[in-house]
CSV table of C-alpha atoms in Angstrom, one decimal:
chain,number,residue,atom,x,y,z
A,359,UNK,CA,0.0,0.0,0.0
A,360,UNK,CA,1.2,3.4,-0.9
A,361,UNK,CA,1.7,6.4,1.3
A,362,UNK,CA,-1.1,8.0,-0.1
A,363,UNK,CA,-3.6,4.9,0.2
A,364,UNK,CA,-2.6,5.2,4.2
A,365,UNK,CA,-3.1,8.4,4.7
A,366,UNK,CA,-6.6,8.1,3.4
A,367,UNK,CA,-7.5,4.9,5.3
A,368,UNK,CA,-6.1,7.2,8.4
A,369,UNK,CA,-8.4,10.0,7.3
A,370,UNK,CA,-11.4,7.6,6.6
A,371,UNK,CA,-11.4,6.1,10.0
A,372,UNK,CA,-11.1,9.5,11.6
A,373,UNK,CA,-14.2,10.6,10.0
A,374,UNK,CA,-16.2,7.7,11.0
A,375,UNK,CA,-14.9,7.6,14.5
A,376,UNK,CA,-16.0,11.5,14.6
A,377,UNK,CA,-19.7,10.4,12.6
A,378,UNK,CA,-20.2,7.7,15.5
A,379,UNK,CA,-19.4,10.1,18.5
A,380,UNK,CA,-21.5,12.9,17.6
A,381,UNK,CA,-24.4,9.9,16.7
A,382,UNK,CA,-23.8,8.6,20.4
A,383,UNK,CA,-23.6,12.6,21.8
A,384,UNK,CA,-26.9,13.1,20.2
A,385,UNK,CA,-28.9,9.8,20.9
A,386,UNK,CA,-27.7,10.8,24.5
A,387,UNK,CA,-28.7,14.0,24.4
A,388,UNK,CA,-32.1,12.2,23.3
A,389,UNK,CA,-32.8,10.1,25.9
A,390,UNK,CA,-35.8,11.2,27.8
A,391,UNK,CA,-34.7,11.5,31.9
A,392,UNK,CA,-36.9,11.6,35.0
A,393,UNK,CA,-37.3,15.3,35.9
A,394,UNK,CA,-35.3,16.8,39.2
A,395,UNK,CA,-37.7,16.9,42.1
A,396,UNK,CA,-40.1,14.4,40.5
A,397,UNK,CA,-39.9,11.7,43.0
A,398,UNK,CA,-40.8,14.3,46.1
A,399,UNK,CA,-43.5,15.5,44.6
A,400,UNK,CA,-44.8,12.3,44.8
A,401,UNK,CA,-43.8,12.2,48.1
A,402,UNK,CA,-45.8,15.4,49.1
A,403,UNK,CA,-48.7,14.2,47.7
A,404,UNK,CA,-49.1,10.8,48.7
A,405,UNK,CA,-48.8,12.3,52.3
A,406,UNK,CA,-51.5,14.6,51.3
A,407,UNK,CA,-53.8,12.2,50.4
A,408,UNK,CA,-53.1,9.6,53.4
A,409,UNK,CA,-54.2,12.1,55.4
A,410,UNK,CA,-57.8,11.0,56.8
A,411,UNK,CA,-58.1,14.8,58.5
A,412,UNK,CA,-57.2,16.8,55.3
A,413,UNK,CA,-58.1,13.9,52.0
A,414,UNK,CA,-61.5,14.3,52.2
A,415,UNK,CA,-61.6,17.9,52.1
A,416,UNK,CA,-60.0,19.0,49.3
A,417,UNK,CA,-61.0,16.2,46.8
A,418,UNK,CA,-61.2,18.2,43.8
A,419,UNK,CA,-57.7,20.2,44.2
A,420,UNK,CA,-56.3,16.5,45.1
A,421,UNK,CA,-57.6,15.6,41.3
A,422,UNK,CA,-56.2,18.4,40.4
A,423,UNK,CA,-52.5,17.8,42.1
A,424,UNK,CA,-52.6,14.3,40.9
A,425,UNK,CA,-52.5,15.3,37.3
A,426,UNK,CA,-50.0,18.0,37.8
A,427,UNK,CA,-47.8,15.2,39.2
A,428,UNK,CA,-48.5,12.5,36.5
A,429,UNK,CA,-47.1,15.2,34.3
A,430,UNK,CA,-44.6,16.3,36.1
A,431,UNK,CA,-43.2,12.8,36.5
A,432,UNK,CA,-43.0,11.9,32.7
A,433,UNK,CA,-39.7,11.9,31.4
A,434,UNK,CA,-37.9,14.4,29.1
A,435,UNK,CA,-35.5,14.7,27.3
A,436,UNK,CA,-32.2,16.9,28.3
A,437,UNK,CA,-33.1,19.7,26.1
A,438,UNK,CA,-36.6,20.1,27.4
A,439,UNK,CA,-35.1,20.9,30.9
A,440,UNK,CA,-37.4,24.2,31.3
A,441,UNK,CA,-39.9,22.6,30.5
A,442,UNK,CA,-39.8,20.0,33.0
A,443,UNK,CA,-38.8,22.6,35.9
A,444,UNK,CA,-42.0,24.3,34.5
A,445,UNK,CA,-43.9,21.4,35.5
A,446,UNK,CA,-42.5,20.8,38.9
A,447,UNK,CA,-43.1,24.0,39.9
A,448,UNK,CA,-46.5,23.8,38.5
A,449,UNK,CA,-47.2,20.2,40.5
A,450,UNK,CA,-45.6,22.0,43.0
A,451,UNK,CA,-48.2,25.3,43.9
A,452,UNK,CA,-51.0,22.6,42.8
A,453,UNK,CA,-50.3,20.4,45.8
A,454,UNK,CA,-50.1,23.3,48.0
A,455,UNK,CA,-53.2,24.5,46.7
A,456,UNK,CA,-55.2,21.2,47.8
A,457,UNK,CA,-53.0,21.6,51.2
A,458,UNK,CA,-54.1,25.3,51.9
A,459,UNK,CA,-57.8,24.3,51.0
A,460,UNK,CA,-58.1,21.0,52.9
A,461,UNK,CA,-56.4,22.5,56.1
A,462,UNK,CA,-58.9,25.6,56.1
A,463,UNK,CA,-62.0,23.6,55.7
A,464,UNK,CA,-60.5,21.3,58.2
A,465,UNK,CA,-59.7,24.6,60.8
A,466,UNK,CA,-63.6,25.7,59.7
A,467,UNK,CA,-65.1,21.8,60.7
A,468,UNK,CA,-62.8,22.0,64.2
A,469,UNK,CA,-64.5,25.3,64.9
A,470,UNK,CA,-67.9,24.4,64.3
A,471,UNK,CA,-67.1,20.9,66.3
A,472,UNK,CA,-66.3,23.2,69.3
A,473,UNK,CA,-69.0,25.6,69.5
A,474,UNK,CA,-71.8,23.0,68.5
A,475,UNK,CA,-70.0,20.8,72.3
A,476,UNK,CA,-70.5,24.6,73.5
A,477,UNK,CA,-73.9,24.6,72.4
A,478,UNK,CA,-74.5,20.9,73.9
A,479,UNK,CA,-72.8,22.5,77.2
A,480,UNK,CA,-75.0,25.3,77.3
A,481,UNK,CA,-77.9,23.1,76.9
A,482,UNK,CA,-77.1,20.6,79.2
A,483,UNK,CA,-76.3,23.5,82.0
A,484,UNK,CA,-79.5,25.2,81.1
A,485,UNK,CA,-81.4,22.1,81.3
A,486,UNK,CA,-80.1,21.0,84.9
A,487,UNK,CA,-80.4,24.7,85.8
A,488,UNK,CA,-84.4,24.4,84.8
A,489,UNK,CA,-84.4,21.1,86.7
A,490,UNK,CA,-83.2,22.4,90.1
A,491,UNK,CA,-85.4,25.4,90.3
A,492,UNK,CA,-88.4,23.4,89.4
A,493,UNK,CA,-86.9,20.8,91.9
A,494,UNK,CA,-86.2,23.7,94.4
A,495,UNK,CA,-89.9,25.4,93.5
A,496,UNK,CA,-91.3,21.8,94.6
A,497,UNK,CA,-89.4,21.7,97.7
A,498,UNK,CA,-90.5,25.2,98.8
A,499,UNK,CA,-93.8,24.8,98.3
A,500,UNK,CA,-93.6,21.2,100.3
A,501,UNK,CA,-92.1,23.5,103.0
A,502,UNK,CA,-94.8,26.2,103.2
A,503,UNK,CA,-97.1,23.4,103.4
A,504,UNK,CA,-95.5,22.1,106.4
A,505,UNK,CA,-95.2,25.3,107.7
A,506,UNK,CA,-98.8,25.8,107.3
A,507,UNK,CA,-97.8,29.2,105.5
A,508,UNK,CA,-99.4,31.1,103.1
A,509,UNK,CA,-97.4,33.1,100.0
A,510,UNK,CA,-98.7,36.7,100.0
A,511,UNK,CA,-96.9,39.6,98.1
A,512,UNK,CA,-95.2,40.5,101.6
A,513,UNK,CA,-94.0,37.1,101.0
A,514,UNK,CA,-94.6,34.0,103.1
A,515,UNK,CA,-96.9,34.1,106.0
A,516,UNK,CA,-96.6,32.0,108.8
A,517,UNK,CA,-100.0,33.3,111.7
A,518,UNK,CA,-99.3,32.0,115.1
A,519,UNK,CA,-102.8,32.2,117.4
A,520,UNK,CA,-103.0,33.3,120.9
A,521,UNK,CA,-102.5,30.1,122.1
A,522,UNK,CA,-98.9,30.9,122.0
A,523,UNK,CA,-99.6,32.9,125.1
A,524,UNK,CA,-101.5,32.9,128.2
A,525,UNK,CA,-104.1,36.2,128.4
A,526,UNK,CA,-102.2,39.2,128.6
A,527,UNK,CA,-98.7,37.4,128.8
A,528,UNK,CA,-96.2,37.7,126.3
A,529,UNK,CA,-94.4,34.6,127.7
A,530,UNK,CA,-94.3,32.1,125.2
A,531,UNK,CA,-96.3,28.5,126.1
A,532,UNK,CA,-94.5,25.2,125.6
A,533,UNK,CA,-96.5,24.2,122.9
A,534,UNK,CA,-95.6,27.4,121.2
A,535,UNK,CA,-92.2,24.2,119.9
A,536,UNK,CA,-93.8,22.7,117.2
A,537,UNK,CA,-94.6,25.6,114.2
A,538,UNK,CA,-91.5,27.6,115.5
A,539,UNK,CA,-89.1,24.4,115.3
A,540,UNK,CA,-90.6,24.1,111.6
A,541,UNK,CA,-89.7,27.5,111.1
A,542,UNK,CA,-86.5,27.9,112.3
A,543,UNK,CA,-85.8,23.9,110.3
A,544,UNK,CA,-87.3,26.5,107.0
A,545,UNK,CA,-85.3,29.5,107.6
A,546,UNK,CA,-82.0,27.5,108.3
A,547,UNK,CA,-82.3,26.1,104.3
A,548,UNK,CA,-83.0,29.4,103.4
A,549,UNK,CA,-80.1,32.1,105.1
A,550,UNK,CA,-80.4,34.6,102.2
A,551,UNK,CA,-84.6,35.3,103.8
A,552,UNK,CA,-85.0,38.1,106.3
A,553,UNK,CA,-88.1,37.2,108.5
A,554,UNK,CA,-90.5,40.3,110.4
A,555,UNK,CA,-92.1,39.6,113.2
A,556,UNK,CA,-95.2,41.2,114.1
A,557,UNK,CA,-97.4,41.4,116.7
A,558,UNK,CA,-101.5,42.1,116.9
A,559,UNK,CA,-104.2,42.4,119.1
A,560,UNK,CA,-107.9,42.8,119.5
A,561,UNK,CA,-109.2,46.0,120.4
A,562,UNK,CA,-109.6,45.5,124.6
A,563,UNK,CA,-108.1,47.2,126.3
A,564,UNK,CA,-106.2,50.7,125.4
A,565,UNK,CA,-104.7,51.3,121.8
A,566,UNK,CA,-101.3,52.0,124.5
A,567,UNK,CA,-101.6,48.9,126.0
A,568,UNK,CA,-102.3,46.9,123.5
A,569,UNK,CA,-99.6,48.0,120.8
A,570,UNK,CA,-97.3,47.2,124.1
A,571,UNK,CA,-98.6,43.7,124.5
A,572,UNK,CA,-98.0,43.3,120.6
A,573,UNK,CA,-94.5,44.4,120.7
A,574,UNK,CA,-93.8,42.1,123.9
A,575,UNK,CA,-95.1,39.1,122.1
A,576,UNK,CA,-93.1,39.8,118.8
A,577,UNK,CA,-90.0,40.3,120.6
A,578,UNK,CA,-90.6,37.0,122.2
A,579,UNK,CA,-90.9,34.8,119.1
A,580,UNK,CA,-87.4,36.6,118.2
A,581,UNK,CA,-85.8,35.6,121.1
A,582,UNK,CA,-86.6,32.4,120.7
A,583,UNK,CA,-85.5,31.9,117.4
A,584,UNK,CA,-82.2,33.7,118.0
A,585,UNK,CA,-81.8,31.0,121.4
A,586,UNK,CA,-82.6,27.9,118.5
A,587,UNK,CA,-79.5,29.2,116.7
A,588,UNK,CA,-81.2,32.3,114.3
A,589,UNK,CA,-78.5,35.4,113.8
A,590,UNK,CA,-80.3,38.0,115.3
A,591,UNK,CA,-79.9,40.7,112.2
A,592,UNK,CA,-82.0,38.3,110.3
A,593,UNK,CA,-84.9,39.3,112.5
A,594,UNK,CA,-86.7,42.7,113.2
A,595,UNK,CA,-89.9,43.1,115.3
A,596,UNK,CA,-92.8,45.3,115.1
A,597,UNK,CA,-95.4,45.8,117.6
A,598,UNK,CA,-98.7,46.6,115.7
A,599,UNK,CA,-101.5,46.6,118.7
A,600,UNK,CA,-105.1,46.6,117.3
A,601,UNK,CA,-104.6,48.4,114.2
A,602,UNK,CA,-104.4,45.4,111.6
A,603,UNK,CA,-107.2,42.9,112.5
A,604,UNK,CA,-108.0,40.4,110.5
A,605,UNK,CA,-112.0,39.7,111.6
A,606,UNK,CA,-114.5,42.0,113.4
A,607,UNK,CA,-113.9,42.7,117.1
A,608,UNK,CA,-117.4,42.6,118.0
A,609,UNK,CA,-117.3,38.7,118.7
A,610,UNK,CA,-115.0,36.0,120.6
A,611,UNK,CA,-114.0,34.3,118.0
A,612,UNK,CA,-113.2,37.7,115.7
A,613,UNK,CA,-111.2,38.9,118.7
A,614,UNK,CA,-109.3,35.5,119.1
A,615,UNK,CA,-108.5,35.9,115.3
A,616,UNK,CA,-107.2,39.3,115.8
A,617,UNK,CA,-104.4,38.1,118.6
A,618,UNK,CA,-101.7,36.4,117.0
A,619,UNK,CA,-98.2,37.1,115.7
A,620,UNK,CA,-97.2,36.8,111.9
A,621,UNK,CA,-93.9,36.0,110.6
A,622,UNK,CA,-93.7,37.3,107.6
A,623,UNK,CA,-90.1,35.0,105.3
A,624,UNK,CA,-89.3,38.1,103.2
A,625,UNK,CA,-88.9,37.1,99.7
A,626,UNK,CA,-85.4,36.0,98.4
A,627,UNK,CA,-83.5,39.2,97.0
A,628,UNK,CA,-83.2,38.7,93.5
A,629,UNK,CA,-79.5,37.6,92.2
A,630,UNK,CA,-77.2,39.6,89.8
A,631,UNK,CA,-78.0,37.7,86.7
A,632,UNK,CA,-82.0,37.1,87.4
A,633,UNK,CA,-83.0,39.6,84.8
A,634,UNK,CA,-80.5,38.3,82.1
């Protein structure tokens, strides 16, 4: 072989050698590659949607995310490399879209779960609330009853007769125990009640003598109840003589119904929130 048949052998070989690395740089260049940041997108989103709190709550944006993803995580080739980051990014705001919605409807249901238990509270207290003061009514009105009281606008009434005392006396008689025992068994359930205590007459004797007698007797029943335990600034007397009676004077038995003592249970003041 001549010198010049070599040298274009060499030449020829070059050329081909050149032909198949450009053909290999260019099928490289080619192939289509998984995009950067592909495989946590993924990642993001399958957390997203295995989340029981948040899934449910932002199906359509999920739908939405999914496909963003799927795109995102086909392959492409090295010269589409914008294009690929274009889709991660896009994948990227659509999964944090479905986030931002689910997590707001979720903080929206939480509220609503707490003020409806609220609600339930408020209901329940209410209820029990009703249920005590009817329960309390009932057990006032068993007391007055036992009492053998009657509820006036003054408040409740409790008459003793004369037979508390002898004629003329304002000594209380021993059987004078059994209503005051009752009241002072009433007014111990009930320390927010002032009681009055009045005493009345019939009209024998002088209007002097007889407001007198009334004022003895009341004071009596008060030191009685303050000796069974009462605090005496609970009770206050008032000597009212003839001037109240209650029947005509002009017969025994009017006069009999005119001499007695009333303690009068002052209504309960009212409490802050009663008008509310």
């Amino acid at each position: 072989m001549n010198t010049r048949t070599k040298t274009t052998v060499r030449k020829s070989g070059a050329v081909t050698a050149l032909a198949l690395s450009v053909a290999l740089l260019a099928a490289c260049a080619s192939t289509p590659e998984s995009p950067s940041g592909a495989s946590a997108l993924r990642s993001n989103l399958s957390a997203l949607q295995n989340d029981p709190d948040l899934a449910e709550r932002a199906r359509v944006e999920l739908r939405e995310a999914e496909e963003a993803v799927q795109l995102a995580e086909q392959p492409l080739p090295s010269s589409d490399a914008r294009l690929a980051e274009h889709r991660v990014y896009m994948a990227e705001q659509k999964i944090e879209i479905a986030r931002a919605k689910a997590s707001t409807r979720y903080a929206e249901y939480q509220r609503q779960s707490m003020e409806e238990a609220r609600s339930d509270e408020r209901l329940t207290a209410r209820t029990e609330e009703a249920d005590r003061a009817r329960a309390g009514v009932a057990d006032l009105q068993r007391q007055i009853a036992t009492l053998q009281a009657e509820v006036t606008d003054r408040g409740i009434v409790l008459t003793l007769g004369d037979v508390l005392f002898a004629t003329g006396s304002a000594e209380l008689q021993p059987g004078a125990d059994g209503n005051l025992n009752r009241l002072v068994d009433f007014l111990n359930e009930h320390p927010e009640r002032r009681v009055l205590i009045e005493g009345h007459t019939d009209s024998v004797g002088s209007a002097e003598s007889n407001q007198r007698l009334s004022q003895r007797r009341a004071d009596a029943v008060r030191s009685h109840l303050v000796r069974r335990g009462l605090s005496q600034d609970r009770l206050s007397t008032s000597g009212m003589g003839e001037d109240r009676p209650v029947a005509s004077n002009e017969t025994a038995s009017g006069r009999q119904q005119n001499r007695r003592v009333e303690i009068i249970i002052e209504n309960a003041p009212l409490t802050s929130g009663a008008g509310s």
